[in-house]
CSV table of C-alpha atoms (C1' of nucleotides) in Angstrom, one decimal:
chain,number,residue,atom,x,y,z
A,1,UNK,CA,-9.8,33.2,-24.1
A,2,UNK,CA,-10.5,29.6,-24.2
A,3,UNK,CA,-7.4,27.9,-25.8
A,4,UNK,CA,-7.1,24.3,-26.6
A,5,UNK,CA,-3.1,24.3,-27.4
A,6,UNK,CA,-0.6,26.7,-26.1
A,7,UNK,CA,1.0,28.2,-22.5
A,8,UNK,CA,-0.6,26.9,-19.5
A,9,UNK,CA,2.6,26.4,-17.0
A,10,UNK,CA,1.5,28.2,-14.4
A,11,UNK,CA,-1.9,26.3,-14.0
A,12,UNK,CA,-0.8,23.1,-15.7
A,13,UNK,CA,2.1,22.0,-13.1
A,14,UNK,CA,0.9,22.2,-10.3
A,15,UNK,CA,-2.4,20.2,-12.0
A,16,UNK,CA,-0.4,17.6,-13.1
A,17,UNK,CA,0.6,17.2,-9.4
A,18,UNK,CA,-2.8,17.1,-7.8
A,19,UNK,CA,-4.2,15.0,-10.4
A,20,UNK,CA,-1.0,12.8,-9.6
A,21,UNK,CA,-1.5,12.2,-6.1
A,22,UNK,CA,-4.8,12.3,-5.8
A,23,UNK,CA,-4.8,8.8,-8.8
A,24,UNK,CA,-1.9,7.4,-7.0
A,25,UNK,CA,-3.7,7.8,-3.2
A,26,UNK,CA,-6.5,6.3,-4.8
A,27,UNK,CA,-5.6,3.0,-7.4
A,28,UNK,CA,-1.9,3.0,-6.7
A,29,UNK,CA,1.1,4.3,-9.0
A,30,UNK,CA,1.7,0.9,-10.7
A,31,UNK,CA,-2.1,1.1,-11.6
A,32,UNK,CA,-2.0,4.4,-13.1
A,33,UNK,CA,-1.1,5.8,-16.3
A,34,UNK,CA,0.5,8.6,-17.9
A,35,UNK,CA,-3.1,9.2,-20.6
A,36,UNK,CA,-5.1,8.5,-17.3
A,37,UNK,CA,-3.2,11.1,-15.4
A,38,UNK,CA,-3.2,13.4,-18.9
A,39,UNK,CA,-6.9,12.6,-19.2
A,40,UNK,CA,-7.8,14.1,-15.7
A,41,UNK,CA,-5.4,17.5,-15.9
A,42,UNK,CA,-7.3,17.7,-19.4
A,43,UNK,CA,-3.8,17.8,-22.0
A,44,UNK,CA,-2.3,14.8,-23.8
A,45,UNK,CA,0.1,12.3,-21.7
A,46,UNK,CA,3.3,13.7,-24.2
A,47,UNK,CA,2.2,17.4,-22.3
A,48,UNK,CA,3.2,15.5,-19.0
A,49,UNK,CA,6.6,15.4,-20.2
A,50,UNK,CA,7.4,19.1,-19.6
A,51,UNK,CA,6.3,18.5,-16.0
A,52,UNK,CA,8.4,15.2,-15.4
A,53,UNK,CA,11.5,13.7,-16.8
A,54,UNK,CA,9.0,10.4,-16.1
A,55,UNK,CA,6.7,9.4,-14.3
A,56,UNK,CA,8.9,8.1,-11.8
A,57,UNK,CA,10.1,11.7,-11.2
A,58,UNK,CA,6.6,12.7,-10.6
A,59,UNK,CA,5.9,9.8,-7.8
A,60,UNK,CA,9.9,10.9,-6.2
A,61,UNK,CA,8.6,15.0,-6.1
A,62,UNK,CA,5.5,14.3,-4.8
A,63,UNK,CA,6.6,11.9,-1.8
A,64,UNK,CA,9.6,14.5,-1.6
A,65,UNK,CA,7.6,17.8,-0.8
A,66,UNK,CA,5.1,15.9,1.2
A,67,UNK,CA,8.5,14.9,3.5
A,68,UNK,CA,10.0,18.5,3.0
A,69,UNK,CA,6.5,20.0,3.9
A,70,UNK,CA,5.7,18.0,7.2
A,71,UNK,CA,9.6,19.2,8.4
A,72,UNK,CA,8.8,22.4,7.6
A,73,UNK,CA,5.6,22.4,9.5
A,74,UNK,CA,7.1,20.6,12.6
A,75,UNK,CA,9.8,22.9,12.9
A,76,UNK,CA,7.1,26.0,12.8
A,77,UNK,CA,5.2,24.1,15.4
A,78,UNK,CA,8.1,23.1,18.1
A,79,UNK,CA,6.8,23.5,21.2
A,80,UNK,CA,8.5,24.5,24.3
A,81,UNK,CA,7.6,22.8,27.4
A,82,UNK,CA,8.6,19.5,29.3
A,83,UNK,CA,8.3,16.6,27.6
A,84,UNK,CA,4.5,15.7,28.4
A,85,UNK,CA,3.7,18.9,26.6
A,86,UNK,CA,5.9,18.0,24.1
A,87,UNK,CA,4.3,14.9,23.3
A,88,UNK,CA,1.1,15.9,23.2
A,89,UNK,CA,2.5,19.1,20.5
A,90,UNK,CA,3.5,16.1,18.7
A,91,UNK,CA,0.7,14.1,18.7
A,92,UNK,CA,-1.8,17.0,17.3
A,93,UNK,CA,0.5,17.7,15.0
A,94,UNK,CA,0.8,14.8,13.5
A,95,UNK,CA,-3.1,14.3,13.1
A,96,UNK,CA,-4.2,17.8,12.3
A,97,UNK,CA,-1.4,17.8,9.4
A,98,UNK,CA,-1.9,14.4,8.1
A,99,UNK,CA,-5.8,14.8,8.1
A,100,UNK,CA,-5.9,17.9,6.3
A,101,UNK,CA,-3.9,15.7,3.2
A,102,UNK,CA,-4.6,12.1,3.7
A,103,UNK,CA,-3.8,11.6,0.3
A,104,UNK,CA,0.2,12.3,0.7
A,105,UNK,CA,-0.1,10.1,3.5
A,106,UNK,CA,-1.2,7.3,2.1
A,107,UNK,CA,1.5,7.6,-1.1
A,108,UNK,CA,3.9,8.0,0.9
A,109,UNK,CA,3.5,5.1,3.0
A,110,UNK,CA,2.2,2.7,0.2
A,111,UNK,CA,4.5,4.0,-2.3
A,112,UNK,CA,7.5,2.8,-0.7
A,113,UNK,CA,8.6,0.4,-2.7
A,114,UNK,CA,8.0,1.3,-5.7
A,115,UNK,CA,10.7,3.9,-5.7
A,116,UNK,CA,14.0,3.2,-7.3
A,117,UNK,CA,16.5,2.4,-4.8
A,118,UNK,CA,18.1,6.2,-5.0
A,119,UNK,CA,15.2,7.9,-4.0
A,120,UNK,CA,14.0,5.2,-1.5
A,121,UNK,CA,16.8,5.6,-0.1
A,122,UNK,CA,16.5,9.6,0.1
A,123,UNK,CA,13.0,9.4,1.3
A,124,UNK,CA,13.8,7.0,4.0
A,125,UNK,CA,16.6,9.8,5.4
A,126,UNK,CA,13.7,11.8,6.1
A,127,UNK,CA,11.4,10.0,7.0
A,128,UNK,CA,13.4,9.2,10.0
A,129,UNK,CA,14.7,12.9,10.5
A,130,UNK,CA,11.1,13.3,11.4
A,131,UNK,CA,10.5,10.1,13.3
A,132,UNK,CA,13.6,10.8,15.2
A,133,UNK,CA,12.0,14.0,16.8
A,134,UNK,CA,9.2,11.6,18.4
A,135,UNK,CA,11.6,9.5,19.5
A,136,UNK,CA,13.8,12.1,21.0
A,137,UNK,CA,10.5,13.3,23.3
A,138,UNK,CA,9.9,10.0,24.5
A,139,UNK,CA,14.0,9.5,25.3
A,140,UNK,CA,14.0,12.8,27.2
A,141,UNK,CA,10.9,11.6,28.7
A,142,UNK,CA,11.8,8.2,29.5
A,143,UNK,CA,15.4,9.9,30.9
A,144,UNK,CA,13.2,12.0,33.4
A,145,UNK,CA,11.5,9.4,34.9
A,146,UNK,CA,7.8,11.0,33.3
A,147,UNK,CA,7.8,8.2,31.1
A,148,UNK,CA,7.1,4.5,31.5
A,149,UNK,CA,8.9,2.7,28.0
A,150,UNK,CA,10.5,-0.8,27.4
A,151,UNK,CA,12.2,0.5,24.1
A,152,UNK,CA,11.8,4.1,22.7
A,153,UNK,CA,13.1,3.2,19.3
A,154,UNK,CA,10.0,0.5,19.1
A,155,UNK,CA,7.4,2.6,21.3
A,156,UNK,CA,8.4,5.5,18.7
A,157,UNK,CA,7.3,3.2,15.4
A,158,UNK,CA,4.1,2.0,17.3
A,159,UNK,CA,2.8,5.6,18.0
A,160,UNK,CA,3.5,6.4,14.7
A,161,UNK,CA,1.4,3.4,13.0
A,162,UNK,CA,-1.5,3.9,15.2
A,163,UNK,CA,-1.7,7.7,14.6
A,164,UNK,CA,-1.4,7.2,10.9
A,165,UNK,CA,-3.8,4.7,10.8
A,166,UNK,CA,-6.7,7.9,11.9
A,167,UNK,CA,-6.7,8.6,7.6
A,168,UNK,CA,-8.2,5.2,7.0
A,169,UNK,CA,-11.4,5.5,9.3
A,170,UNK,CA,-11.3,9.7,9.4
A,171,UNK,CA,-14.3,11.6,7.3
A,172,UNK,CA,-14.6,15.7,7.5
A,173,UNK,CA,-18.7,14.8,7.7
A,174,UNK,CA,-18.1,12.1,10.0
A,175,UNK,CA,-19.5,11.9,14.4
A,176,UNK,CA,-15.6,12.8,15.1
A,177,UNK,CA,-14.3,16.6,14.4
A,178,UNK,CA,-10.6,16.9,14.1
A,179,UNK,CA,-10.7,18.0,17.8
A,180,UNK,CA,-12.9,14.9,19.1
A,181,UNK,CA,-10.1,12.7,17.3
A,182,UNK,CA,-6.7,14.7,18.7
A,183,UNK,CA,-8.2,14.3,22.3
A,184,UNK,CA,-8.9,10.7,21.7
A,185,UNK,CA,-5.6,9.8,20.1
A,186,UNK,CA,-3.4,12.0,22.3
A,187,UNK,CA,-5.3,10.3,25.1
A,188,UNK,CA,-4.1,7.2,24.3
A,189,UNK,CA,-0.6,8.1,23.4
A,190,UNK,CA,-0.2,9.9,26.8
A,191,UNK,CA,-1.8,6.7,28.6
A,192,UNK,CA,0.7,4.1,26.6
A,193,UNK,CA,3.9,6.1,27.5
A,194,UNK,CA,2.7,5.9,31.4
A,195,UNK,CA,2.3,10.0,31.3
A,196,UNK,CA,0.4,11.5,34.2
A,197,UNK,CA,-2.4,13.4,33.0
B,1,UNK,CA,11.6,-38.4,-13.3
B,2,UNK,CA,12.3,-35.0,-14.3
B,3,UNK,CA,9.8,-33.4,-17.0
B,4,UNK,CA,9.2,-30.4,-18.5
B,5,UNK,CA,5.8,-30.6,-19.5
B,6,UNK,CA,2.3,-32.6,-18.1
B,7,UNK,CA,0.9,-33.4,-15.0
B,8,UNK,CA,2.2,-30.9,-11.7
B,9,UNK,CA,-1.1,-30.1,-10.5
B,10,UNK,CA,-0.2,-30.9,-6.9
B,11,UNK,CA,2.9,-29.2,-6.6
B,12,UNK,CA,2.2,-26.0,-8.8
B,13,UNK,CA,-0.9,-24.7,-7.2
B,14,UNK,CA,0.4,-24.0,-4.2
B,15,UNK,CA,3.2,-23.0,-5.5
B,16,UNK,CA,1.6,-20.4,-7.2
B,17,UNK,CA,-0.3,-19.1,-4.4
B,18,UNK,CA,2.9,-18.4,-2.5
B,19,UNK,CA,4.8,-17.0,-5.5
B,20,UNK,CA,2.2,-14.1,-6.0
B,21,UNK,CA,2.2,-13.9,-2.4
B,22,UNK,CA,5.6,-12.5,-2.2
B,23,UNK,CA,5.4,-10.9,-5.3
B,24,UNK,CA,2.5,-8.9,-4.6
B,25,UNK,CA,3.5,-8.4,-1.5
B,26,UNK,CA,6.9,-6.8,-2.5
B,27,UNK,CA,6.0,-5.2,-5.5
B,28,UNK,CA,2.4,-4.8,-5.4
B,29,UNK,CA,-0.3,-6.2,-7.6
B,30,UNK,CA,-0.6,-3.7,-9.8
B,31,UNK,CA,3.1,-4.0,-10.5
B,32,UNK,CA,3.3,-7.9,-11.2
B,33,UNK,CA,2.8,-9.6,-14.6
B,34,UNK,CA,1.4,-13.0,-14.5
B,35,UNK,CA,4.5,-13.6,-16.6
B,36,UNK,CA,6.8,-13.1,-13.7
B,37,UNK,CA,4.4,-14.7,-11.5
B,38,UNK,CA,5.1,-18.0,-14.0
B,39,UNK,CA,8.6,-17.4,-14.4
B,40,UNK,CA,9.0,-17.7,-10.5
B,41,UNK,CA,7.3,-20.9,-10.6
B,42,UNK,CA,8.8,-22.8,-13.6
B,43,UNK,CA,6.0,-22.4,-15.6
B,44,UNK,CA,4.7,-20.4,-19.0
B,45,UNK,CA,2.2,-17.6,-18.4
B,46,UNK,CA,-0.8,-19.9,-19.8
B,47,UNK,CA,-0.7,-22.5,-17.3
B,48,UNK,CA,-1.6,-20.4,-14.5
B,49,UNK,CA,-4.8,-19.9,-15.7
B,50,UNK,CA,-5.7,-23.9,-14.4
B,51,UNK,CA,-4.9,-22.4,-11.2
B,52,UNK,CA,-7.1,-18.9,-11.3
B,53,UNK,CA,-9.8,-17.7,-13.5
B,54,UNK,CA,-7.7,-14.5,-14.2
B,55,UNK,CA,-5.1,-12.6,-11.9
B,56,UNK,CA,-8.0,-10.9,-10.1
B,57,UNK,CA,-8.9,-13.9,-8.4
B,58,UNK,CA,-5.8,-14.5,-7.4
B,59,UNK,CA,-5.7,-11.9,-5.4
B,60,UNK,CA,-9.0,-12.2,-4.1
B,61,UNK,CA,-8.4,-16.0,-3.2
B,62,UNK,CA,-5.0,-15.3,-1.4
B,63,UNK,CA,-7.0,-12.1,0.4
B,64,UNK,CA,-10.0,-14.6,1.4
B,65,UNK,CA,-7.7,-17.6,2.4
B,66,UNK,CA,-5.1,-15.1,4.8
B,67,UNK,CA,-9.3,-13.8,6.4
B,68,UNK,CA,-10.1,-17.4,7.1
B,69,UNK,CA,-6.9,-18.3,8.3
B,70,UNK,CA,-7.0,-15.5,10.8
B,71,UNK,CA,-10.1,-16.1,12.0
B,72,UNK,CA,-10.4,-19.8,12.2
B,73,UNK,CA,-6.9,-19.3,14.6
B,74,UNK,CA,-8.4,-16.7,16.6
B,75,UNK,CA,-11.3,-19.0,17.3
B,76,UNK,CA,-8.8,-21.9,18.4
B,77,UNK,CA,-7.0,-19.8,20.6
B,78,UNK,CA,-10.8,-17.6,22.2
B,79,UNK,CA,-9.4,-17.6,25.7
B,80,UNK,CA,-11.3,-17.3,28.8
B,81,UNK,CA,-11.0,-14.9,32.0
B,82,UNK,CA,-11.1,-11.4,32.6
B,83,UNK,CA,-11.3,-8.5,29.5
B,84,UNK,CA,-7.2,-7.8,30.3
B,85,UNK,CA,-6.8,-11.2,29.8
B,86,UNK,CA,-8.6,-11.4,27.0
B,87,UNK,CA,-7.3,-8.1,25.7
B,88,UNK,CA,-3.8,-10.1,26.4
B,89,UNK,CA,-4.7,-13.0,24.7
B,90,UNK,CA,-5.8,-10.9,21.5
B,91,UNK,CA,-3.0,-8.7,21.5
B,92,UNK,CA,0.2,-11.5,21.3
B,93,UNK,CA,-2.3,-13.7,18.9
B,94,UNK,CA,-2.5,-10.8,16.3
B,95,UNK,CA,1.2,-10.0,16.8
B,96,UNK,CA,2.4,-14.0,16.9
B,97,UNK,CA,0.3,-14.7,13.6
B,98,UNK,CA,1.4,-11.6,11.4
B,99,UNK,CA,5.0,-12.1,12.4
B,100,UNK,CA,4.7,-15.6,10.6
B,101,UNK,CA,3.1,-14.5,7.7
B,102,UNK,CA,3.9,-10.6,7.5
B,103,UNK,CA,3.4,-11.0,3.5
B,104,UNK,CA,-0.2,-12.0,3.5
B,105,UNK,CA,-0.7,-9.2,6.0
B,106,UNK,CA,0.9,-6.9,4.2
B,107,UNK,CA,-1.5,-8.0,0.9
B,108,UNK,CA,-4.3,-7.7,3.0
B,109,UNK,CA,-4.2,-3.9,4.0
B,110,UNK,CA,-2.3,-3.0,0.9
B,111,UNK,CA,-4.3,-4.4,-1.8
B,112,UNK,CA,-8.0,-3.7,-1.0
B,113,UNK,CA,-7.3,-0.7,-3.5
B,114,UNK,CA,-7.3,-3.1,-6.1
B,115,UNK,CA,-10.4,-5.0,-5.4
B,116,UNK,CA,-12.9,-5.1,-7.5
B,117,UNK,CA,-16.1,-3.6,-6.0
B,118,UNK,CA,-18.0,-6.8,-4.8
B,119,UNK,CA,-14.7,-8.5,-3.5
B,120,UNK,CA,-13.5,-5.6,-1.6
B,121,UNK,CA,-17.0,-5.9,0.4
B,122,UNK,CA,-17.0,-9.2,1.3
B,123,UNK,CA,-13.4,-9.2,2.5
B,124,UNK,CA,-14.2,-5.9,4.3
B,125,UNK,CA,-17.1,-7.5,5.9
B,126,UNK,CA,-14.4,-10.6,6.9
B,127,UNK,CA,-12.1,-7.7,8.6
B,128,UNK,CA,-15.3,-6.6,10.3
B,129,UNK,CA,-15.5,-10.0,11.6
B,130,UNK,CA,-12.1,-9.8,13.0
B,131,UNK,CA,-12.1,-6.4,14.3
B,132,UNK,CA,-15.1,-6.8,16.1
B,133,UNK,CA,-13.0,-9.6,18.6
B,134,UNK,CA,-10.9,-7.0,19.5
B,135,UNK,CA,-13.8,-4.5,19.9
B,136,UNK,CA,-16.3,-6.6,21.8
B,137,UNK,CA,-13.0,-7.1,24.6
B,138,UNK,CA,-12.7,-3.2,24.5
B,139,UNK,CA,-16.5,-3.0,25.4
B,140,UNK,CA,-16.6,-5.2,27.9
B,141,UNK,CA,-13.9,-4.1,29.6
B,142,UNK,CA,-15.1,-0.5,29.7
B,143,UNK,CA,-18.4,-1.6,31.1
B,144,UNK,CA,-16.9,-3.4,34.1
B,145,UNK,CA,-15.0,0.0,34.2
B,146,UNK,CA,-11.2,-2.0,34.2
B,147,UNK,CA,-10.2,-0.1,30.9
B,148,UNK,CA,-10.6,3.6,30.4
B,149,UNK,CA,-11.8,4.5,26.6
B,150,UNK,CA,-13.0,7.4,25.4
B,151,UNK,CA,-13.9,5.4,22.3
B,152,UNK,CA,-14.6,1.6,21.8
B,153,UNK,CA,-14.8,1.9,17.9
B,154,UNK,CA,-11.5,4.3,17.3
B,155,UNK,CA,-9.7,2.7,19.8
B,156,UNK,CA,-10.1,-0.9,17.9
B,157,UNK,CA,-8.3,0.7,15.2
B,158,UNK,CA,-6.0,2.7,17.0
B,159,UNK,CA,-4.8,-0.7,18.4
B,160,UNK,CA,-4.9,-2.7,15.1
B,161,UNK,CA,-3.0,0.2,13.1
B,162,UNK,CA,-0.2,0.0,16.6
B,163,UNK,CA,0.1,-3.6,15.9
B,164,UNK,CA,-0.1,-3.9,12.1
B,165,UNK,CA,3.2,-2.1,12.3
B,166,UNK,CA,5.1,-4.1,14.0
B,167,UNK,CA,5.9,-6.1,10.3
B,168,UNK,CA,7.2,-3.2,8.9
B,169,UNK,CA,10.4,-3.3,11.6
B,170,UNK,CA,10.0,-6.5,12.9
B,171,UNK,CA,13.4,-8.6,11.5
B,172,UNK,CA,13.5,-12.3,13.0
B,173,UNK,CA,17.2,-12.4,13.3
B,174,UNK,CA,17.3,-8.5,14.8
B,175,UNK,CA,18.2,-7.6,18.3
B,176,UNK,CA,14.3,-8.3,19.9
B,177,UNK,CA,12.4,-12.3,19.8
B,178,UNK,CA,9.0,-13.0,19.5
B,179,UNK,CA,8.4,-12.8,23.1
B,180,UNK,CA,9.9,-9.4,23.2
B,181,UNK,CA,7.6,-7.7,20.9
B,182,UNK,CA,5.0,-9.1,21.9
B,183,UNK,CA,6.0,-7.7,25.9
B,184,UNK,CA,6.5,-4.3,24.4
B,185,UNK,CA,3.5,-3.8,22.5
B,186,UNK,CA,0.7,-5.8,25.3
B,187,UNK,CA,2.6,-3.3,27.7
B,188,UNK,CA,1.8,-0.1,25.2
B,189,UNK,CA,-1.4,-1.4,24.5
B,190,UNK,CA,-2.4,-2.4,28.3
B,191,UNK,CA,-1.5,0.8,29.4
B,192,UNK,CA,-3.0,2.9,26.4
B,193,UNK,CA,-6.4,1.0,27.7
B,194,UNK,CA,-6.0,2.2,30.8
B,195,UNK,CA,-5.4,-1.2,32.4
B,196,UNK,CA,-3.9,-1.6,35.8
B,197,UNK,CA,-1.1,-4.4,36.2
C,1,DG,C1',3.5,24.8,-23.9
C,2,DT,C1',0.6,21.5,-26.5
C,3,DC,C1',-0.5,18.7,-29.9
C,4,DT,C1',-0.6,13.9,-33.3
C,5,DA,C1',1.8,10.3,-34.6
C,6,DT,C1',4.5,6.6,-33.3
C,7,DA,C1',8.0,3.7,-31.5
C,8,DA,C1',8.9,-0.5,-28.4
C,9,DG,C1',7.7,-2.6,-25.9
C,10,DT,C1',4.6,-5.3,-22.0
C,11,DA,C1',0.1,-6.6,-20.2
C,12,DG,C1',-4.0,-10.1,-19.5
C,13,DA,C1',-6.0,-14.1,-21.4
C,14,DT,C1',-7.1,-17.4,-24.6
C,15,DA,C1',-6.5,-21.6,-28.5
C,16,DG,C1',-5.4,-25.4,-30.0
C,17,DA,C1',-1.5,-29.4,-29.9
C,18,DC,C1',1.0,-32.5,-27.0
D,1,DG,C1',-1.7,-30.2,-17.1
D,2,DT,C1',1.7,-27.7,-19.4
D,3,DC,C1',3.2,-25.9,-23.9
D,4,DT,C1',3.6,-22.6,-27.9
D,5,DA,C1',2.0,-19.0,-30.4
D,6,DT,C1',-1.5,-15.6,-30.3
D,7,DC,C1',-5.0,-12.1,-30.0
D,8,DT,C1',-5.8,-7.2,-28.8
D,9,DA,C1',-5.2,-3.5,-25.7
D,10,DC,C1',-2.5,-0.7,-23.2
D,11,DT,C1',2.1,1.3,-21.4
D,12,DT,C1',6.0,4.4,-21.0
D,13,DA,C1',8.7,7.8,-23.6
D,14,DT,C1',10.2,10.6,-28.1
D,15,DA,C1',10.0,13.3,-32.5
D,16,DG,C1',8.6,17.3,-34.9
D,17,DA,C1',4.8,20.0,-35.7
D,18,DC,C1',2.4,24.5,-34.2
DNA sequence: GTCTATAAGTAGATAGAC
DNA sequence: GTCTATCTACTTATAGAC
């Protein structure tokens, strides 16, 4: 039966996070008010504080959740094979994961400056963990002589930047599908690191 | 002689823009107040409105100025030579231009969502003009058979994304100088498009 | 768990004195 | 051109009723 007030914790909690993610991605953390989030969730602003200690906690929770999700998914996908195969798996994983949740990527990269110092440090540490996965692959391939790299550290950051850009233009109903995008970016990355076909 | 009030148009105007650029880049447009800008400029908030009709106009002016600057600088640099040489010139120009003004790049890419629709459309048009420079080079090289490209449009966006990432990690006092960075990124781009050395 | 009401502070922008 | 003062609206967050 319909109620305008009462217990809805099981549906409201996830909804708050989903709405906040969407609004933060679209307008930016600082530009979105708690009242705006509440309105889209369908509650009054005060009710939000049953699910987050404050606005900063909500942002932190979203970013931390995203980093944990991607690290967990990466571990589950982690592939065997030589450095080239591992790089291909990483590239396609990264693209597929983020095209499925572009808003999480937007927030995670654009709202770092809105994190309080302690929160910033924690997210940065998780991000480095993730980037180290790629750097490890590049370093291994370079050591084995299958990659041509001037600098594994910079190459890592350059590749991540290139891959992240995909969420800026990709549209699910556009001319390219996920498979096409994976192939195009994998081709560019493979050549960029000098790996033979 | 020192004055606490009076005519300072020639120094205040540029200072307002410089302070706003720095604060917008650091904290984000929505998170920065006019009072904050005024305080760093050394005037009261009301005085800012002698230099901008409103906060949105200030953001728009900064972004438009940056796009005009880069298009103008690009024209002045525009090189002769084959597609590979032109690509090299573009890559090094892009890196050098933005490493000299990282804040302008931050604002231009992160604050697009804070532009009112009409302003957004104008900035996007200028950005496309710039990206078309690169796309033209890639298309020419692909037609001549000196580049290996799956998709010139996507390759353009991927390369721009990769190059823009440089401002996220570069530090003037770091282990790499501008020349090093140009070489590393040019190497990756050259290989990414399949151009011979 | 959600509501209403409210506290306490800050936002963008303007008016008029100097 | 800059100041002070102010208007109106909105901000995050909390208190207490239901």
